[in-house]
PDB file of C-alpha atoms and ligand atoms in Angstrom:
ATOM      1  CA  UNK R   1       0.000   0.000   0.000  1.00 91.00           C
ATOM      2  CA  UNK R   2       1.315   3.391  -1.023  1.00 98.00           C
ATOM      3  CA  UNK R   3       0.656   6.223   1.461  1.00 98.00           C
ATOM      4  CA  UNK R   4       1.871   9.811   1.116  1.00 99.00           C
ATOM      5  CA  UNK R   5       1.901  13.008   3.187  1.00 99.00           C
ATOM      6  CA  UNK R   6       0.993  16.265   1.414  1.00 98.00           C
ATOM      7  CA  UNK R   7       1.396  19.489   3.387  1.00 99.00           C
ATOM      8  CA  UNK R   8      -1.116  22.214   2.559  1.00 98.00           C
ATOM      9  CA  UNK R   9      -3.569  19.721   1.101  1.00 98.00           C
ATOM     10  CA  UNK R  10      -6.695  21.652   2.001  1.00 98.00           C
ATOM     11  CA  UNK R  11      -6.675  23.991  -1.000  1.00 98.00           C
ATOM     12  CA  UNK R  12      -5.050  24.777  -4.348  1.00 98.00           C
ATOM     13  CA  UNK R  13      -2.279  22.598  -5.738  1.00 98.00           C
ATOM     14  CA  UNK R  14      -2.105  20.449  -2.586  1.00 98.00           C
ATOM     15  CA  UNK R  15      -5.828  19.627  -2.646  1.00 98.00           C
ATOM     16  CA  UNK R  16      -5.702  18.785  -6.341  1.00 98.00           C
ATOM     17  CA  UNK R  17      -2.625  16.595  -5.754  1.00 98.00           C
ATOM     18  CA  UNK R  18      -4.349  14.792  -2.872  1.00 98.00           C
ATOM     19  CA  UNK R  19      -7.348  13.975  -5.081  1.00 98.00           C
ATOM     20  CA  UNK R  20      -5.221  12.978  -8.059  1.00 98.00           C
ATOM     21  CA  UNK R  21      -3.011  10.664  -5.967  1.00 98.00           C
ATOM     22  CA  UNK R  22      -6.056   9.112  -4.265  1.00 98.00           C
ATOM     23  CA  UNK R  23      -7.580   8.362  -7.686  1.00 98.00           C
ATOM     24  CA  UNK R  24      -4.366   6.507  -8.502  1.00 97.00           C
ATOM     25  CA  UNK R  25      -4.840   4.330  -5.422  1.00 98.00           C
ATOM     26  CA  UNK R  26      -2.531   6.067  -2.951  1.00 98.00           C
ATOM     27  CA  UNK R  27      -3.572   6.630   0.645  1.00 98.00           C
ATOM     28  CA  UNK R  28      -3.293  10.328   1.464  1.00 98.00           C
ATOM     29  CA  UNK R  29      -2.471  12.144   4.692  1.00 99.00           C
ATOM     30  CA  UNK R  30      -3.098  15.811   3.944  1.00 98.00           C
ATOM     31  CA  UNK R  31      -2.352  18.688   6.265  1.00 98.00           C
ATOM     32  CA  UNK R  32      -3.961  22.070   6.771  1.00 98.00           C
ATOM     33  CA  UNK R  33      -2.981  25.064   8.858  1.00 98.00           C
ATOM     34  CA  UNK R  34      -6.345  26.523   9.907  1.00 98.00           C
ATOM     35  CA  UNK R  35      -8.943  25.717   7.252  1.00 98.00           C
ATOM     36  CA  UNK R  36     -10.347  22.493   8.720  1.00 98.00           C
ATOM     37  CA  UNK R  37     -13.560  22.762   6.683  1.00 98.00           C
ATOM     38  CA  UNK R  38     -11.660  22.863   3.388  1.00 98.00           C
ATOM     39  CA  UNK R  39      -9.457  19.955   4.511  1.00 98.00           C
ATOM     40  CA  UNK R  40     -12.497  17.886   5.493  1.00 98.00           C
ATOM     41  CA  UNK R  41     -14.175  18.507   2.157  1.00 98.00           C
ATOM     42  CA  UNK R  42     -11.084  17.245   0.308  1.00 98.00           C
ATOM     43  CA  UNK R  43     -11.188  14.108   2.496  1.00 98.00           C
ATOM     44  CA  UNK R  44     -14.919  13.688   1.798  1.00 98.00           C
ATOM     45  CA  UNK R  45     -14.448  14.066  -1.974  1.00 98.00           C
ATOM     46  CA  UNK R  46     -11.680  11.440  -1.892  1.00 98.00           C
ATOM     47  CA  UNK R  47     -13.788   9.037   0.163  1.00 98.00           C
ATOM     48  CA  UNK R  48     -16.824   9.603  -2.060  1.00 98.00           C
ATOM     49  CA  UNK R  49     -14.804   8.433  -5.040  1.00 96.00           C
ATOM     50  CA  UNK R  50     -13.572   5.302  -3.280  1.00 97.00           C
ATOM     51  CA  UNK R  51     -10.234   6.551  -1.926  1.00 98.00           C
ATOM     52  CA  UNK R  52      -8.918   6.941   1.596  1.00 98.00           C
ATOM     53  CA  UNK R  53      -7.537  10.125   3.178  1.00 98.00           C
ATOM     54  CA  UNK R  54      -6.976  11.643   6.613  1.00 98.00           C
ATOM     55  CA  UNK R  55      -6.543  15.356   7.390  1.00 98.00           C
ATOM     56  CA  UNK R  56      -4.120  16.460  10.140  1.00 98.00           C
ATOM     57  CA  UNK R  57      -3.435  19.963  11.444  1.00 98.00           C
ATOM     58  CA  UNK R  58       0.127  21.263  11.032  1.00 98.00           C
ATOM     59  CA  UNK R  59       1.768  24.676  10.907  1.00 98.00           C
ATOM     60  CA  UNK R  60       4.781  24.116   8.664  1.00 98.00           C
ATOM     61  CA  UNK R  61       6.265  27.344  10.010  1.00 98.00           C
ATOM     62  CA  UNK R  62       6.473  25.937  13.566  1.00 98.00           C
ATOM     63  CA  UNK R  63       9.197  23.306  13.931  1.00 98.00           C
ATOM     64  CA  UNK R  64       8.204  22.630  17.556  1.00 98.00           C
ATOM     65  CA  UNK R  65       5.061  20.838  16.254  1.00 98.00           C
ATOM     66  CA  UNK R  66       6.935  18.362  14.056  1.00 99.00           C
ATOM     67  CA  UNK R  67       7.736  15.658  16.634  1.00 98.00           C
ATOM     68  CA  UNK R  68       4.078  15.451  17.663  1.00 98.00           C
ATOM     69  CA  UNK R  69       3.069  15.424  13.990  1.00 98.00           C
ATOM     70  CA  UNK R  70       5.365  12.443  13.306  1.00 98.00           C
ATOM     71  CA  UNK R  71       3.636  10.479  16.070  1.00 98.00           C
ATOM     72  CA  UNK R  72       0.249  11.430  14.596  1.00 98.00           C
ATOM     73  CA  UNK R  73       1.396  10.222  11.178  1.00 98.00           C
ATOM     74  CA  UNK R  74       2.785   6.986  12.658  1.00 98.00           C
ATOM     75  CA  UNK R  75      -0.500   6.229  14.408  1.00 98.00           C
ATOM     76  CA  UNK R  76      -2.561   7.197  11.347  1.00 98.00           C
ATOM     77  CA  UNK R  77      -0.505   4.901   9.110  1.00 98.00           C
ATOM     78  CA  UNK R  78      -1.141   1.964  11.407  1.00 98.00           C
ATOM     79  CA  UNK R  79      -4.771   2.685  12.235  1.00 98.00           C
ATOM     80  CA  UNK R  80      -5.943   3.580   8.727  1.00 98.00           C
ATOM     81  CA  UNK R  81      -3.748   1.531   6.411  1.00 98.00           C
ATOM     82  CA  UNK R  82      -2.036  -1.021   8.656  1.00 98.00           C
ATOM     83  CA  UNK R  83       1.420   0.009   7.418  1.00 98.00           C
ATOM     84  CA  UNK R  84       4.555   1.356   9.097  1.00 98.00           C
ATOM     85  CA  UNK R  85       6.026   3.598   6.419  1.00 98.00           C
ATOM     86  CA  UNK R  86       5.293   6.356   3.914  1.00 98.00           C
ATOM     87  CA  UNK R  87       6.016   6.080   0.201  1.00 98.00           C
ATOM     88  CA  UNK R  88       6.068   9.833  -0.416  1.00 98.00           C
ATOM     89  CA  UNK R  89       6.248  13.318   1.073  1.00 99.00           C
ATOM     90  CA  UNK R  90       5.136  16.487  -0.730  1.00 99.00           C
ATOM     91  CA  UNK R  91       6.423  19.722   0.829  1.00 99.00           C
ATOM     92  CA  UNK R  92       3.745  21.947  -0.673  1.00 98.00           C
ATOM     93  CA  UNK R  93       2.272  24.203   2.054  1.00 98.00           C
ATOM     94  CA  UNK R  94       2.971  27.880   1.668  1.00 98.00           C
ATOM     95  CA  UNK R  95       1.750  31.435   1.490  1.00 97.00           C
ATOM     96  CA  UNK R  96       2.492  34.284  -0.887  1.00 96.00           C
ATOM     97  CA  UNK R  97       3.276  37.851   0.021  1.00 96.00           C
ATOM     98  CA  UNK R  98       3.818  40.877  -2.205  1.00 96.00           C
ATOM     99  CA  UNK R  99       6.116  43.588  -0.848  1.00 98.00           C
ATOM    100  CA  UNK R 100       9.114  45.119  -2.619  1.00 98.00           C
ATOM    101  CA  UNK R 101      12.651  44.582  -1.333  1.00 97.00           C
ATOM    102  CA  UNK R 102      12.772  48.210  -0.187  1.00 98.00           C
ATOM    103  CA  UNK R 103       9.900  47.787   2.282  1.00 98.00           C
ATOM    104  CA  UNK R 104       9.760  44.110   3.289  1.00 98.00           C
ATOM    105  CA  UNK R 105       9.822  43.746   7.083  1.00 98.00           C
ATOM    106  CA  UNK R 106      11.916  41.346   9.143  1.00 98.00           C
ATOM    107  CA  UNK R 107       8.733  39.631  10.384  1.00 98.00           C
ATOM    108  CA  UNK R 108       7.525  39.086   6.794  1.00 98.00           C
ATOM    109  CA  UNK R 109      10.975  37.776   5.819  1.00 98.00           C
ATOM    110  CA  UNK R 110      11.046  35.387   8.795  1.00 98.00           C
ATOM    111  CA  UNK R 111       7.489  34.183   8.104  1.00 98.00           C
ATOM    112  CA  UNK R 112       8.370  33.288   4.525  1.00 98.00           C
ATOM    113  CA  UNK R 113      11.670  31.687   5.581  1.00 98.00           C
ATOM    114  CA  UNK R 114      10.003  29.514   8.220  1.00 98.00           C
ATOM    115  CA  UNK R 115       7.347  28.165   5.872  1.00 98.00           C
ATOM    116  CA  UNK R 116       9.228  27.864   2.595  1.00 98.00           C
ATOM    117  CA  UNK R 117      12.712  26.704   3.637  1.00 99.00           C
ATOM    118  CA  UNK R 118      13.122  25.933   7.351  1.00 99.00           C
ATOM    119  CA  UNK R 119       9.817  24.045   7.494  1.00 99.00           C
ATOM    120  CA  UNK R 120      10.468  21.688   4.547  1.00 99.00           C
ATOM    121  CA  UNK R 121      14.054  21.131   5.830  1.00 99.00           C
ATOM    122  CA  UNK R 122      13.070  20.054   9.341  1.00 99.00           C
ATOM    123  CA  UNK R 123       9.799  18.373   8.423  1.00 99.00           C
ATOM    124  CA  UNK R 124      11.668  16.111   5.995  1.00 99.00           C
ATOM    125  CA  UNK R 125      14.318  15.436   8.654  1.00 98.00           C
ATOM    126  CA  UNK R 126      11.603  14.640  11.225  1.00 98.00           C
ATOM    127  CA  UNK R 127       9.679  12.298   8.911  1.00 98.00           C
ATOM    128  CA  UNK R 128      12.819  10.551   7.635  1.00 98.00           C
ATOM    129  CA  UNK R 129      12.386   7.534   9.975  1.00 98.00           C
ATOM    130  CA  UNK R 130       8.916   6.981   8.475  1.00 98.00           C
ATOM    131  CA  UNK R 131       9.980   7.237   4.832  1.00 98.00           C
ATOM    132  CA  UNK R 132      10.339   3.715   3.497  1.00 98.00           C
ATOM    133  CA  UNK R 133      13.154   2.621   1.191  1.00 96.00           C
ATOM    134  CA  UNK R 134      12.511   3.995  -2.298  1.00 96.00           C
ATOM    135  CA  UNK R 135      10.163   6.759  -1.101  1.00 98.00           C
ATOM    136  CA  UNK R 136       9.789   9.931  -3.167  1.00 98.00           C
ATOM    137  CA  UNK R 137      10.126  13.497  -1.851  1.00 99.00           C
ATOM    138  CA  UNK R 138       8.649  16.348  -3.912  1.00 99.00           C
ATOM    139  CA  UNK R 139       9.368  19.968  -2.975  1.00 99.00           C
ATOM    140  CA  UNK R 140       7.240  22.778  -4.432  1.00 99.00           C
ATOM    141  CA  UNK R 141       9.420  25.654  -5.617  1.00 98.00           C
ATOM    142  CA  UNK R 142       8.477  28.391  -8.104  1.00 98.00           C
ATOM    143  CA  UNK R 143       9.262  29.793 -11.553  1.00 98.00           C
ATOM    144  CA  UNK R 144      10.072  33.044  -9.692  1.00 98.00           C
ATOM    145  CA  UNK R 145      13.438  31.397  -8.918  1.00 98.00           C
ATOM    146  CA  UNK R 146      14.226  31.721 -12.671  1.00 98.00           C
ATOM    147  CA  UNK R 147      12.321  34.877 -13.632  1.00 98.00           C
ATOM    148  CA  UNK R 148      12.991  37.790 -11.250  1.00 97.00           C
ATOM    149  CA  UNK R 149       9.548  39.098 -10.327  1.00 96.00           C
ATOM    150  CA  UNK R 150       9.489  42.399  -8.380  1.00 97.00           C
ATOM    151  CA  UNK R 151       7.751  42.112  -4.995  1.00 97.00           C
ATOM    152  CA  UNK R 152       8.509  38.480  -4.167  1.00 98.00           C
ATOM    153  CA  UNK R 153      12.261  38.560  -3.453  1.00 98.00           C
ATOM    154  CA  UNK R 154      12.401  36.641  -0.128  1.00 98.00           C
ATOM    155  CA  UNK R 155       9.809  34.098  -1.310  1.00 98.00           C
ATOM    156  CA  UNK R 156      11.791  33.456  -4.502  1.00 98.00           C
ATOM    157  CA  UNK R 157      15.116  33.351  -2.660  1.00 98.00           C
ATOM    158  CA  UNK R 158      13.819  30.720  -0.211  1.00 99.00           C
ATOM    159  CA  UNK R 159      12.288  28.702  -3.047  1.00 98.00           C
ATOM    160  CA  UNK R 160      15.723  28.851  -4.703  1.00 98.00           C
ATOM    161  CA  UNK R 161      17.186  27.534  -1.456  1.00 99.00           C
ATOM    162  CA  UNK R 162      14.638  24.728  -1.462  1.00 99.00           C
ATOM    163  CA  UNK R 163      15.662  23.809  -5.009  1.00 98.00           C
ATOM    164  CA  UNK R 164      19.301  23.472  -3.872  1.00 99.00           C
ATOM    165  CA  UNK R 165      18.194  21.579  -0.774  1.00 99.00           C
ATOM    166  CA  UNK R 166      16.362  19.131  -3.044  1.00 99.00           C
ATOM    167  CA  UNK R 167      19.636  18.046  -4.649  1.00 98.00           C
ATOM    168  CA  UNK R 168      21.235  17.653  -1.223  1.00 98.00           C
ATOM    169  CA  UNK R 169      18.319  15.482  -0.111  1.00 98.00           C
ATOM    170  CA  UNK R 170      18.793  13.288  -3.184  1.00 98.00           C
ATOM    171  CA  UNK R 171      22.524  13.019  -2.415  1.00 98.00           C
ATOM    172  CA  UNK R 172      22.369  12.423   1.330  1.00 98.00           C
ATOM    173  CA  UNK R 173      19.336  10.109   1.307  1.00 98.00           C
ATOM    174  CA  UNK R 174      20.622   8.005  -1.598  1.00 98.00           C
ATOM    175  CA  UNK R 175      21.809   5.273   0.771  1.00 97.00           C
ATOM    176  CA  UNK R 176      18.128   4.632   1.518  1.00 96.00           C
ATOM    177  CA  UNK R 177      17.233   4.867  -2.180  1.00 97.00           C
ATOM    178  CA  UNK R 178      15.018   7.888  -1.560  1.00 98.00           C
ATOM    179  CA  UNK R 179      14.419  10.180  -4.531  1.00 98.00           C
ATOM    180  CA  UNK R 180      13.988  13.965  -4.208  1.00 99.00           C
ATOM    181  CA  UNK R 181      12.766  16.330  -6.913  1.00 99.00           C
ATOM    182  CA  UNK R 182      11.518  19.904  -7.100  1.00 99.00           C
ATOM    183  CA  UNK R 183       8.393  20.929  -9.004  1.00 99.00           C
ATOM    184  CA  UNK R 184       8.451  24.577 -10.001  1.00 98.00           C
ATOM    185  CA  UNK R 185       5.030  25.948 -11.013  1.00 98.00           C
ATOM    186  CA  UNK R 186       4.444  29.115 -13.002  1.00 98.00           C
ATOM    187  CA  UNK R 187       1.314  31.142 -12.285  1.00 96.00           C
ATOM    188  CA  UNK R 188      -1.428  28.761 -11.165  1.00 98.00           C
ATOM    189  CA  UNK R 189      -5.080  29.664 -10.504  1.00 97.00           C
ATOM    190  CA  UNK R 190      -5.243  29.270  -6.687  1.00 97.00           C
ATOM    191  CA  UNK R 191      -5.805  31.556  -3.696  1.00 95.00           C
ATOM    192  CA  UNK R 192      -2.058  32.023  -3.106  1.00 96.00           C
ATOM    193  CA  UNK R 193      -1.258  35.629  -2.189  1.00 93.00           C
ATOM    194  CA  UNK R 194      -4.913  36.631  -2.639  1.00 92.00           C
ATOM    195  CA  UNK R 195      -5.342  34.925  -6.017  1.00 94.00           C
ATOM    196  CA  UNK R 196      -5.411  36.326  -9.549  1.00 94.00           C
ATOM    197  CA  UNK R 197      -7.566  39.233 -10.715  1.00 95.00           C
ATOM    198  CA  UNK R 198      -8.567  39.498 -14.390  1.00 96.00           C
ATOM    199  CA  UNK R 199      -5.834  41.975 -15.329  1.00 96.00           C
ATOM    200  CA  UNK R 200      -3.073  39.953 -13.665  1.00 95.00           C
ATOM    201  CA  UNK R 201      -4.343  36.746 -15.205  1.00 96.00           C
ATOM    202  CA  UNK R 202      -4.360  38.318 -18.683  1.00 97.00           C
ATOM    203  CA  UNK R 203      -0.811  39.606 -18.192  1.00 97.00           C
ATOM    204  CA  UNK R 204       0.492  36.237 -16.968  1.00 97.00           C
ATOM    205  CA  UNK R 205      -1.291  34.408 -19.789  1.00 97.00           C
ATOM    206  CA  UNK R 206       0.349  36.749 -22.308  1.00 98.00           C
ATOM    207  CA  UNK R 207       3.777  35.867 -20.834  1.00 97.00           C
ATOM    208  CA  UNK R 208       3.087  32.129 -21.168  1.00 98.00           C
ATOM    209  CA  UNK R 209       3.752  30.315 -24.437  1.00 98.00           C
ATOM    210  CA  UNK R 210       0.616  28.172 -24.138  1.00 98.00           C
ATOM    211  CA  UNK R 211      -1.471  31.327 -23.638  1.00 98.00           C
ATOM    212  CA  UNK R 212      -3.137  30.728 -20.274  1.00 98.00           C
ATOM    213  CA  UNK R 213      -2.348  30.469 -16.576  1.00 98.00           C
ATOM    214  CA  UNK R 214      -2.066  26.998 -15.083  1.00 98.00           C
ATOM    215  CA  UNK R 215      -4.734  25.076 -13.215  1.00 98.00           C
ATOM    216  CA  UNK R 216      -3.926  23.133 -10.011  1.00 98.00           C
ATOM    217  CA  UNK R 217      -4.450  19.830 -11.879  1.00 98.00           C
ATOM    218  CA  UNK R 218      -1.692  20.781 -14.364  1.00 98.00           C
ATOM    219  CA  UNK R 219       0.783  20.618 -11.469  1.00 98.00           C
ATOM    220  CA  UNK R 220      -0.919  17.830  -9.508  1.00 98.00           C
ATOM    221  CA  UNK R 221      -0.459  15.249 -12.238  1.00 98.00           C
ATOM    222  CA  UNK R 222       3.280  15.941 -12.464  1.00 98.00           C
ATOM    223  CA  UNK R 223       3.657  15.607  -8.676  1.00 98.00           C
ATOM    224  CA  UNK R 224       1.652  12.371  -8.779  1.00 98.00           C
ATOM    225  CA  UNK R 225       3.916  11.013 -11.523  1.00 98.00           C
ATOM    226  CA  UNK R 226       7.017  11.780  -9.432  1.00 98.00           C
ATOM    227  CA  UNK R 227       5.435   9.965  -6.483  1.00 98.00           C
ATOM    228  CA  UNK R 228       4.554   6.915  -8.532  1.00 97.00           C
ATOM    229  CA  UNK R 229       6.430   4.050 -10.156  1.00 96.00           C
ATOM    230  CA  UNK R 230       6.397   6.026 -13.441  1.00 97.00           C
ATOM    231  CA  UNK R 231       8.836   8.506 -11.902  1.00 98.00           C
ATOM    232  CA  UNK R 232      11.211   5.929 -10.469  1.00 97.00           C
ATOM    233  CA  UNK R 233      14.240   7.052 -12.530  1.00 98.00           C
ATOM    234  CA  UNK R 234      13.747  10.798 -12.055  1.00 98.00           C
ATOM    235  CA  UNK R 235      15.938  12.053  -9.213  1.00 98.00           C
ATOM    236  CA  UNK R 236      17.547  15.320  -8.075  1.00 98.00           C
ATOM    237  CA  UNK R 237      15.733  17.322 -10.772  1.00 98.00           C
ATOM    238  CA  UNK R 238      13.853  20.595 -10.833  1.00 98.00           C
ATOM    239  CA  UNK R 239      10.921  20.406 -13.237  1.00 98.00           C
ATOM    240  CA  UNK R 240       9.237  23.662 -14.229  1.00 98.00           C
ATOM    241  CA  UNK R 241       5.509  23.175 -14.810  1.00 98.00           C
ATOM    242  CA  UNK R 242       4.538  26.506 -16.303  1.00 98.00           C
ATOM    243  CA  UNK R 243       3.330  26.113 -19.897  1.00 98.00           C
ATOM    244  CA  UNK R 244       6.442  27.911 -21.160  1.00 98.00           C
ATOM    245  CA  UNK R 245       6.593  30.981 -18.899  1.00 98.00           C
ATOM    246  CA  UNK R 246       8.946  33.757 -20.108  1.00 97.00           C
ATOM    247  CA  UNK R 247      10.824  31.693 -22.683  1.00 97.00           C
TER     248      UNK R 247
HETATM  249  N1  NAP T   1      -0.271  29.280  -7.174  1.00 78.02           N
HETATM  250  C1  NAP T   1       0.844  29.598  -7.799  1.00 78.02           C
HETATM  251  O1  NAP T   1       0.830  30.386  -8.761  1.00 78.02           O
HETATM  252  C2  NAP T   1       2.167  29.007  -7.371  1.00 78.02           C
HETATM  253  C3  NAP T   1       3.283  29.246  -8.203  1.00 78.02           C
HETATM  254  C4  NAP T   1       4.514  28.737  -7.814  1.00 78.02           C
HETATM  255  C5  NAP T   1       4.639  28.000  -6.661  1.00 78.02           C
HETATM  256  N2  NAP T   1       3.541  27.783  -5.861  1.00 78.02           N
HETATM  257  C6  NAP T   1       3.740  27.019  -4.629  1.00 78.02           C
HETATM  258  O2  NAP T   1       2.853  25.929  -4.600  1.00 78.02           O
HETATM  259  C7  NAP T   1       2.511  25.607  -3.243  1.00 78.02           C
HETATM  260  C8  NAP T   1       0.997  25.552  -3.089  1.00 78.02           C
HETATM  261  O3  NAP T   1       0.473  26.842  -3.383  1.00 78.02           O
HETATM  262  P1  NAP T   1      -1.078  27.079  -3.736  1.00 78.02           P
HETATM  263  O4  NAP T   1      -1.092  28.059  -4.829  1.00 78.02           O
HETATM  264  O5  NAP T   1      -1.782  25.798  -3.901  1.00 78.02           O
HETATM  265  O6  NAP T   1      -1.548  27.842  -2.394  1.00 78.02           O
HETATM  266  P2  NAP T   1      -3.001  28.018  -1.737  1.00 78.02           P
HETATM  267  O7  NAP T   1      -4.074  27.722  -2.718  1.00 78.02           O
HETATM  268  O8  NAP T   1      -2.960  29.367  -1.106  1.00 78.02           O
HETATM  269  O9  NAP T   1      -3.023  26.875  -0.604  1.00 78.02           O
HETATM  270  C9  NAP T   1      -2.058  26.927   0.409  1.00 78.02           C
HETATM  271  C10 NAP T   1      -2.128  25.673   1.236  1.00 78.02           C
HETATM  272  O10 NAP T   1      -1.043  25.703   2.180  1.00 78.02           O
HETATM  273  C11 NAP T   1      -1.554  25.674   3.506  1.00 78.02           C
HETATM  274  N3  NAP T   1      -0.702  26.520   4.336  1.00 78.02           N
HETATM  275  C12 NAP T   1      -0.434  27.833   4.209  1.00 78.02           C
HETATM  276  N4  NAP T   1       0.424  28.239   5.156  1.00 78.02           N
HETATM  277  C13 NAP T   1       0.699  27.146   5.906  1.00 78.02           C
HETATM  278  C14 NAP T   1       1.500  26.887   7.038  1.00 78.02           C
HETATM  279  N5  NAP T   1       2.222  27.858   7.643  1.00 78.02           N
HETATM  280  N6  NAP T   1       1.547  25.638   7.554  1.00 78.02           N
HETATM  281  C15 NAP T   1       0.838  24.657   6.977  1.00 78.02           C
HETATM  282  N7  NAP T   1       0.039  24.818   5.920  1.00 78.02           N
HETATM  283  C16 NAP T   1      -0.013  26.054   5.388  1.00 78.02           C
HETATM  284  C17 NAP T   1      -2.986  26.164   3.408  1.00 78.02           C
HETATM  285  O11 NAP T   1      -3.726  25.646   4.529  1.00 78.02           O
HETATM  286  P3  NAP T   1      -5.131  26.342   5.023  1.00 78.02           P
HETATM  287  O12 NAP T   1      -6.168  25.966   4.000  1.00 78.02           O
HETATM  288  O13 NAP T   1      -5.391  25.745   6.365  1.00 78.02           O
HETATM  289  O14 NAP T   1      -4.877  27.812   5.056  1.00 78.02           O
HETATM  290  C18 NAP T   1      -3.402  25.545   2.075  1.00 78.02           C
HETATM  291  O15 NAP T   1      -3.706  24.187   2.212  1.00 78.02           O
HETATM  292  C19 NAP T   1       3.181  26.687  -2.367  1.00 78.02           C
HETATM  293  O16 NAP T   1       4.396  26.209  -1.857  1.00 78.02           O
HETATM  294  C20 NAP T   1       3.435  27.817  -3.358  1.00 78.02           C
HETATM  295  O17 NAP T   1       4.493  28.632  -2.954  1.00 78.02           O
HETATM  296  C21 NAP T   1       2.317  28.256  -6.204  1.00 78.02           C
END
């Protein structure tokens, strides 16, 4: 039985990934920060279509919660699926924030750092004992690491750090045959950073070779592939999923 953890699975790309993976037969532990209703409706949709999922609360920006979370995951694995280990971890949870370099505050910087780099680093370290041999780690980065986008400097810098960290995970966890890859979305229609208004969407679509912004499912199916047997020979890569953004 294949069971994965997806952080930030209550909405957006994480919710779509949870549903896509469940349709492929994976058990899904999805986390949410505060939106328990949204998390429960993802679980209900998965169960209604014959899958199995459990929602757990977790603030990825608070490392002190991670030990307790690991015990929750361990118990959930046994109680729900009768297994000891995970086959995948998706470090997806995050928030967006627009503020130029000249005015970003230390608190905003720290908030982005905790969620987008420190959190994935220590959550992966904490869950390592539960990741079975051959498990797949997927880290969500961003096309803003490649295309400098005014107003998102710390976010993009920490996503860039996460991309580097991905290669180190692949290197240092190779003895356990774990794979680690980064998925780097372009503009995707979610609620991140307040979502897209019509003008912004039109601008982003005009900067994208395929002429539209992405949908959560466009990213979810790539993450699901990396978590599955089909992705077994893809390791230490960063895959941009952006329809040809700024090429
Ligand atoms: N959308 C894009 O255009 C885009 C582009 C590039 C990269 N990305 C990356 O893709 C990932 C998913 O983004 P999205 O667009 O799907 O975002 P979203 O629709 O805003 O959903 C964010 C998810 O993360 C959870 N979350 C937020 N802060 C958290 C925290 N501190 N601890 C735990 N969970 C937290 C939210 O939980 P609650 O529901 O409880 O709030 C929610 O499930 C992020 O890492 C983002 O940076 C997105």
